Short mmCIF file of C-alpha atoms in Angstrom, two decimals:
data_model
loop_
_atom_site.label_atom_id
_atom_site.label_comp_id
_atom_site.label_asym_id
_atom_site.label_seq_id
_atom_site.Cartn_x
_atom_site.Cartn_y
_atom_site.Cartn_z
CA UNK A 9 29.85 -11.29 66.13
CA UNK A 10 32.99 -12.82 64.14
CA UNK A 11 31.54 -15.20 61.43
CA UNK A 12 31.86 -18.59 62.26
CA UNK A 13 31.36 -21.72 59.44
CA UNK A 14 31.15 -24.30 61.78
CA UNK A 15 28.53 -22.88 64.46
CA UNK A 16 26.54 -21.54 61.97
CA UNK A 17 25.87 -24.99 60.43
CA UNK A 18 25.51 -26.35 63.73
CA UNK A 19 22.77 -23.91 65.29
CA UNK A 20 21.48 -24.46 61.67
CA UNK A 21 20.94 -28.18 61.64
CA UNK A 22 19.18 -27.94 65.49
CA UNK A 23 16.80 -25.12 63.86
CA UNK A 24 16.25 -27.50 60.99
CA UNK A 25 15.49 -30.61 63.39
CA UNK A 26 13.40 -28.55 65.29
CA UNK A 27 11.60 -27.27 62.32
CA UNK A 28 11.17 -30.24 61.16
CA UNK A 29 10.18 -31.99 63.85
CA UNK A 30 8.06 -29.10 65.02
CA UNK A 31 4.62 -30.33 63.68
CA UNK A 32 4.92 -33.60 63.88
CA UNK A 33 3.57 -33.09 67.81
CA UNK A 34 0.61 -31.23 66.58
CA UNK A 35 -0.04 -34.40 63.53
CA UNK A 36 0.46 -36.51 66.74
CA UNK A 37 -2.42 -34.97 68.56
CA UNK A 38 -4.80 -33.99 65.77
CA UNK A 39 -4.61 -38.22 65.16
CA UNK A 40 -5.25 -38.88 68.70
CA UNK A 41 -7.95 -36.57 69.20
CA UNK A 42 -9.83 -37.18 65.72
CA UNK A 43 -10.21 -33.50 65.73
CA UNK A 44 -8.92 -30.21 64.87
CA UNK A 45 -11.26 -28.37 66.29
CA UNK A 46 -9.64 -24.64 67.99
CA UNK A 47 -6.59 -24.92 65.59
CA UNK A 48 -7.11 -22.80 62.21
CA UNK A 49 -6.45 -24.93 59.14
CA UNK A 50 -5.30 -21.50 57.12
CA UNK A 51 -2.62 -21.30 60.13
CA UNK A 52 -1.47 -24.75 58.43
CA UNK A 53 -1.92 -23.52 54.98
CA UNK A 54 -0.85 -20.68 55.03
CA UNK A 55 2.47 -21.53 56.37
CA UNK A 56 2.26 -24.62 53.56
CA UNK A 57 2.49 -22.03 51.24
CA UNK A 58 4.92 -19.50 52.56
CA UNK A 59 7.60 -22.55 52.47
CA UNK A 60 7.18 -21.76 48.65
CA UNK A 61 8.62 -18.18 48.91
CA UNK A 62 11.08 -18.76 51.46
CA UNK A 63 12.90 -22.11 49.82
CA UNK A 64 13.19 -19.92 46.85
CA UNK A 65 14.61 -17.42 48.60
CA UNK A 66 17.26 -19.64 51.06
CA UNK A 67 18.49 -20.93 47.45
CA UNK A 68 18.87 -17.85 45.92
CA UNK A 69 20.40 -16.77 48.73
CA UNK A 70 22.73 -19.54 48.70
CA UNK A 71 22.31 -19.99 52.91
CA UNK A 72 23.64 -23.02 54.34
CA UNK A 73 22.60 -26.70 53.65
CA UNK A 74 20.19 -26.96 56.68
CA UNK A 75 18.40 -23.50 56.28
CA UNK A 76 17.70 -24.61 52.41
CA UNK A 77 16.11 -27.82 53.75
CA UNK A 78 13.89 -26.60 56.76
CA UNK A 79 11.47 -24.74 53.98
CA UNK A 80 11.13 -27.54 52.48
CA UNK A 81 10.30 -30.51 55.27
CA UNK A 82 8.41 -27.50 57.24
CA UNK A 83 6.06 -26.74 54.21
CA UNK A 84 5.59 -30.63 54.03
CA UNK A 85 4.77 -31.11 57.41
CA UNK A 86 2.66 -27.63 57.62
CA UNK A 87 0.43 -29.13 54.74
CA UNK A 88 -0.35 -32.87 55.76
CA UNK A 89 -1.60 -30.88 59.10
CA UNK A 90 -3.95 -29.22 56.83
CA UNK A 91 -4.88 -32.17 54.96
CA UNK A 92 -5.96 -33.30 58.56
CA UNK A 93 -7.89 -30.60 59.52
CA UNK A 94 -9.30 -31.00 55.77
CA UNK A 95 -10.71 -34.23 57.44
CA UNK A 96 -11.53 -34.04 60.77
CA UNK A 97 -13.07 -30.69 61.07
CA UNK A 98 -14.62 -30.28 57.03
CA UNK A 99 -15.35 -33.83 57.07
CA UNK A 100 -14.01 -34.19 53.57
CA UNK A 101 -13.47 -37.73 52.89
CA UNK A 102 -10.39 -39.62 53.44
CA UNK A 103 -9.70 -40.03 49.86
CA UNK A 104 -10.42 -36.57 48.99
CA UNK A 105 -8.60 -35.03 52.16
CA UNK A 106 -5.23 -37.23 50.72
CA UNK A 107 -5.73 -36.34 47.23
CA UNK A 108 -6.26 -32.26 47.87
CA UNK A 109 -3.38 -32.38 50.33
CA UNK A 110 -0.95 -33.94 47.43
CA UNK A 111 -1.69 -31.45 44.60
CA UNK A 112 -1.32 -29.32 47.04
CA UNK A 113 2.15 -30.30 47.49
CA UNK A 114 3.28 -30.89 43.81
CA UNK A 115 2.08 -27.59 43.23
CA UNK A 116 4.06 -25.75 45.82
CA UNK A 117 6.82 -27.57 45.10
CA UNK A 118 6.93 -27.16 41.02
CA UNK A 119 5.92 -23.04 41.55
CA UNK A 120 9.14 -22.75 43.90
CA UNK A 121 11.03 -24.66 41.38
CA UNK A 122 10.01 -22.63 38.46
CA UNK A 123 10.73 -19.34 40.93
CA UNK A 124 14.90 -20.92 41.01
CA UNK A 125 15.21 -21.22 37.59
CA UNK A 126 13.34 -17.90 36.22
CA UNK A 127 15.46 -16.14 38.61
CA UNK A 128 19.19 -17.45 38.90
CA UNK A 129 19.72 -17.16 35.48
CA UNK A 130 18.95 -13.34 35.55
CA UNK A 131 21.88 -11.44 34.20
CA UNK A 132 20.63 -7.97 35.69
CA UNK A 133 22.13 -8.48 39.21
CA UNK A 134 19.99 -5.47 40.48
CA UNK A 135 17.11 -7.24 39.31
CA UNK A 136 18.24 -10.40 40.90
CA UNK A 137 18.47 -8.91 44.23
CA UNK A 138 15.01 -7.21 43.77
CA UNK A 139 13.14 -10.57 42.98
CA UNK A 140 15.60 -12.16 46.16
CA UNK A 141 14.32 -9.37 48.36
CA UNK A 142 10.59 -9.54 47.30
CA UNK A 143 10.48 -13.97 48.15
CA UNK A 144 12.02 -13.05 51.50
CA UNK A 145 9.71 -10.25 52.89
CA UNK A 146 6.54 -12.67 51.17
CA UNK A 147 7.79 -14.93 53.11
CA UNK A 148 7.85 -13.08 56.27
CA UNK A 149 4.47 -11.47 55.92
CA UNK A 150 3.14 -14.87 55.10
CA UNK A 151 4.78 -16.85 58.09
CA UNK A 152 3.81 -14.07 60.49
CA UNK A 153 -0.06 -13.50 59.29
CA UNK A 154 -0.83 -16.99 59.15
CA UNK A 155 -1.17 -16.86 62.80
CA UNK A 156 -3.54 -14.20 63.14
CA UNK A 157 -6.76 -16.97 62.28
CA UNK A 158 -5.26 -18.83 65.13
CA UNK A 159 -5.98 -15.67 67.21
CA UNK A 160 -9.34 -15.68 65.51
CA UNK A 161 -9.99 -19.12 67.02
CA UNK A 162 -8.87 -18.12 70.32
CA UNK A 163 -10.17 -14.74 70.56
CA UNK A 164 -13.95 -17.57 69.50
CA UNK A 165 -13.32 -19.96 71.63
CA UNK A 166 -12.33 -17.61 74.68
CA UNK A 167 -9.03 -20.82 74.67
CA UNK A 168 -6.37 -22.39 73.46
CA UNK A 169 -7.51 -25.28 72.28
CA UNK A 170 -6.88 -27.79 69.79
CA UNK A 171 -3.00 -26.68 68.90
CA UNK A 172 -0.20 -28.39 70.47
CA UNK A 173 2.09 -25.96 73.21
CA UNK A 174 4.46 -28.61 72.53
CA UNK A 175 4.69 -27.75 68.62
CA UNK A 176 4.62 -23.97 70.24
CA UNK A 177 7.87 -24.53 72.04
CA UNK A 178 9.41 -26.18 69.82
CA UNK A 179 8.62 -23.52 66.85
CA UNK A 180 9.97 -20.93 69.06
CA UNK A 181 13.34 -22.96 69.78
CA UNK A 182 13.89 -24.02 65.94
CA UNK A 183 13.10 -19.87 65.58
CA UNK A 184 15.95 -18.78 68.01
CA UNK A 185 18.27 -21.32 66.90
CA UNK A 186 17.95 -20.47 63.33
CA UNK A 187 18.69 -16.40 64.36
CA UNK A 188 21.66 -17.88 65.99
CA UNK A 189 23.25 -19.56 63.05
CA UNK A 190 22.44 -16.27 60.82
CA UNK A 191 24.30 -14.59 63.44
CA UNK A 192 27.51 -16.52 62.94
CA UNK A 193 27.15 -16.76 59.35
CA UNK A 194 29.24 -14.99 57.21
CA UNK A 195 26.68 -11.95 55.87
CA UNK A 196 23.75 -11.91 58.40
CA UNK A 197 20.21 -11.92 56.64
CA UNK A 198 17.99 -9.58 58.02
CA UNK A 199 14.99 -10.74 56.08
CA UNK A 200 15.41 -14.24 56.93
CA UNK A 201 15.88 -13.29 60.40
CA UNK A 202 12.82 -10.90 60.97
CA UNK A 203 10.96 -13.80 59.28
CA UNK A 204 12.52 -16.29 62.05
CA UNK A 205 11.77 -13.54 65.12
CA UNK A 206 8.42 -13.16 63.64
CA UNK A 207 7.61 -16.55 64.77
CA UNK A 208 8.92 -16.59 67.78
CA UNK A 209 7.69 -13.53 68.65
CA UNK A 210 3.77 -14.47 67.69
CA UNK A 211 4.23 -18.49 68.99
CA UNK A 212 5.40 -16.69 72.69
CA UNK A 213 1.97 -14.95 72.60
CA UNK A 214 -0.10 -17.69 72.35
CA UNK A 215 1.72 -19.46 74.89
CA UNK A 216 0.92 -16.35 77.58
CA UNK A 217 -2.50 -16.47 76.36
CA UNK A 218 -2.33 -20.10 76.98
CA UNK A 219 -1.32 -19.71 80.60
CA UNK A 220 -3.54 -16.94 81.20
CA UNK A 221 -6.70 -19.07 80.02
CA UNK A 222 -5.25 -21.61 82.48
CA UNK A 223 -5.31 -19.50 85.14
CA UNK A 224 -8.70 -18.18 84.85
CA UNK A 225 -10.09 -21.44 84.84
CA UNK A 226 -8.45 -22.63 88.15
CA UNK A 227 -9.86 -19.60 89.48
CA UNK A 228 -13.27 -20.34 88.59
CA UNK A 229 -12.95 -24.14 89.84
CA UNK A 230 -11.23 -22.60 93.09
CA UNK A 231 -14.62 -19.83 93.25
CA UNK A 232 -16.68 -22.76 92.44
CA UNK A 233 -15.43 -24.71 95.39
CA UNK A 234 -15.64 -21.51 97.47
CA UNK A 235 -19.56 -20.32 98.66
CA UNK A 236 -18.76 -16.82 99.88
CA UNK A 237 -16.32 -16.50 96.86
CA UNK A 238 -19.39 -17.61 94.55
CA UNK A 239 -21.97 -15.73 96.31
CA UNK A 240 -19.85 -12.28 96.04
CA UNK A 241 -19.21 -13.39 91.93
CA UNK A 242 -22.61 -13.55 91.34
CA UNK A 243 -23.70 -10.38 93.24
CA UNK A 244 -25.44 -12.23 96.11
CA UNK A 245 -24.93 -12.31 99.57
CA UNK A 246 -26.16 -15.03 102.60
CA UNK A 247 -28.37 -12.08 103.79
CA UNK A 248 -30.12 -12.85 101.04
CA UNK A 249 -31.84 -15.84 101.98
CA UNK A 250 -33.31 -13.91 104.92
CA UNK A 251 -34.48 -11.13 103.75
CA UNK A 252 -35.99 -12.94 100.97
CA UNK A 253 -37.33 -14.99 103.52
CA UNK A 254 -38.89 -12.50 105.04
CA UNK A 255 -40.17 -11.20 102.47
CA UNK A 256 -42.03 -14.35 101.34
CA UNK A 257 -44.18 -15.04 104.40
CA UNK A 258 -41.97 -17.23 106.39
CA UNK A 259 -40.67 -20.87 106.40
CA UNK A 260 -37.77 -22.02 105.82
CA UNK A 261 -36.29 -21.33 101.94
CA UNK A 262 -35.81 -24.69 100.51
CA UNK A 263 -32.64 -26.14 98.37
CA UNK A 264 -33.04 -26.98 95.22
CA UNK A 265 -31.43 -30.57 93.94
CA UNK A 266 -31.31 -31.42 90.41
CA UNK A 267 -34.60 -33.05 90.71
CA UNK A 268 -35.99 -29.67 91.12
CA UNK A 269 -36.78 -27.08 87.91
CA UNK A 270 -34.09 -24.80 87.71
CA UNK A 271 -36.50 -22.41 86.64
CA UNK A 272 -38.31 -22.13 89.06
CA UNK A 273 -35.17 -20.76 91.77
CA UNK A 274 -37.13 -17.50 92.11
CA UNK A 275 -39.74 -18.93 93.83
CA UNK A 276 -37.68 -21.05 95.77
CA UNK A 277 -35.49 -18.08 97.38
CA UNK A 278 -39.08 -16.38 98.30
CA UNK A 279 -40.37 -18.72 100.82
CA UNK A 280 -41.82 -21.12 98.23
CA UNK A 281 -42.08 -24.72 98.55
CA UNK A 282 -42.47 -27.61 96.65
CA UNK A 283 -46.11 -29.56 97.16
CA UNK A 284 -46.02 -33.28 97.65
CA UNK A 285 -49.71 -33.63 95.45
CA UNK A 286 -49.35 -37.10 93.95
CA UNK A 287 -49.10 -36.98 89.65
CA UNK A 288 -48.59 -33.16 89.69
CA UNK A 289 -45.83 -30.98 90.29
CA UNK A 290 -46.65 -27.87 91.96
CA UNK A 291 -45.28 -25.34 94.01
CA UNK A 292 -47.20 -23.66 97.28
CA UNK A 293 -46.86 -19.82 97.42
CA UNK A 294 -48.84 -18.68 100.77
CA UNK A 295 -52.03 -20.61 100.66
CA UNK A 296 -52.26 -20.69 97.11
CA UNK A 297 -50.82 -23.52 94.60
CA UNK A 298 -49.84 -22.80 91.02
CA UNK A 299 -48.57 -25.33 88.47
CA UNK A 300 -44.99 -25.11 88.31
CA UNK A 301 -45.70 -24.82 84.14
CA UNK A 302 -47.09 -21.14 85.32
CA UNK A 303 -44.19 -19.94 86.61
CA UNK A 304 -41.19 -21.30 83.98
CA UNK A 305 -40.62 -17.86 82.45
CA UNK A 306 -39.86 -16.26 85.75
CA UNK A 307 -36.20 -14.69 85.01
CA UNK A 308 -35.81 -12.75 88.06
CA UNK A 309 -36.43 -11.39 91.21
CA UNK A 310 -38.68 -8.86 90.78
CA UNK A 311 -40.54 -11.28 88.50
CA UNK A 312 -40.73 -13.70 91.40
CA UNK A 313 -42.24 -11.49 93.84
CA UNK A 314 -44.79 -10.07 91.55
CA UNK A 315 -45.84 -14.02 91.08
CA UNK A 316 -46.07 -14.05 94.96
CA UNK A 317 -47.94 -10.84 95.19
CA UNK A 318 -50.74 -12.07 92.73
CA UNK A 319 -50.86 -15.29 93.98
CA UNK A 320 -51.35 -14.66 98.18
#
């Protein structure tokens, strides 16, 4: 692709709005929420600290105006998101969640700056390019493992939960746009680029994992909302009530309401019923009556008819 000044600082400055704008969505609903909880705060601080590496590098690298910025705001941004997960989920106090979250950020910032000036003055150009090379693939491996304890808190939570899609999208747009102005720029930056894919690349996952999460809940509301669809989930069958039934000397097999104890369902699908004697609750197996307090460890099935067995 024929270089091209203009659209490269163009496609730069959207990638840089986006990337800067990018976490403010996820600041927007960590404050609304009062909680963190299902986003990884080393996601946050981890990228905080890969901005470190990869300023140094866009500077060394002397890459346009807006792709020298973006490290900067981003890393910013990445860390006051820490400082409020710092908060809400550690329950560190306000004043200590602030203070932690600045010296956090003066010391990013004066280790990138002292990274610039050890480096540009090199005179050994081969060692120049070495030291270049090594802040861009840090950066890389740091912006693209930071995400893996946000698949940590997915892969616990069995969700997405607690991390903006919107931030999501909008990583992944500030991502492709910033590819795009390295591919109009004059000398195309493979590091910087793999380091822009990267994200893209690992934000488009946890969107799909997002959707498929989605879907398997509607599917459980829709089986929940479905008997037959329940009954065949859970192994059972409307035969079962009969021959259960049956099996428990007649009458008709009661439904339990949330008045009833759960634990005591066994019984209840056996032909079971619930006694009316005033000031105790008891439930009438054949001609026999047992304290309900007898019967809360019954688990299953089989348990439930050897109950019925001793008791007839």
């Amino acid at each position: 692709m024929a270089p091209n000044h203009a659209a490269a600082n163009v496609l730069g400055t959207m990638g840089t709005i986006c990337w800067t704008g990018q976490i403010i969505p996820q600041i927007w609903k960590s404050w609304r929420e009062k909680s963190t909880k299902g986003m990884s705060d080393w996601l946050m601080l981890i990228w905080g600290v890969s901005s470190v590496p990869l300023g140094a590098y866009a500077l060394l690298q002397n890459l346009n105006i807006p792709l020298i910025i973006q490290p900067q705001l981003f890393g910013l941004l990445c860390l006051i998101s820490w400082g409020q997960c710092q908060y809400y989920e550690r329950r560190r106090s306000l004043r200590g969640a602030f203070l932690v979250t600045i010296g956090i950020v003066v010391l990013c910032g004066g280790i990138e700056l002292v990274l610039v000036l050890t480096v540009r003055p090199m005179s050994n150009q081969h060692g120049k390019d070495a030291a270049t090379k090594v802040f861009g693939v840090l950066s890389a491996v740091l912006i693209s493992g930071a995400l893996l304890p946000q698949y940590y808190e997915i892969y616990k939570y069995k969700a997405v939960m607690g991390i903006s899609l919107v931030f999501l999208g909008i990583d992944m747009l500030g991502g492709l746009l910033n590819d795009l102005s390295l591919a109009f720029s004059e000398e195309f930056d493979v590091l910087a680029a793999i380091s822009y894919t990267l994200v893209i690349v690992l934000d488009g996952i946890i969107l799909i994992l997002a959707g498929l999460f989605k879907l398997r809940d509607w599917k459980r509301g829709k089986r929940a909302q479905d008997p037959s669809a329940a009954n065949a989930a859970s192994g059972t069958s409307p035969d079962l009530d009969v021959e259960l039934q049956e099996q428990g000397g007649g009458g008709e097999v009661p439904k339990l309401t949330d008045e009833h104890p759960q634990h005591l369902t066994i019984l209840s699908r056996i032909g079971s019923r619930l006694s009316d004697t005033p000031g105790m609750l008891t439930w009438t197996v054949g001609d026999n009556t047992i304290e309900s307090t007898e019967v809360e460890h019954v688990e299953s099935e089989k348990e439930g008819f050897k109950v019925n067995e001793k008791c007839v």
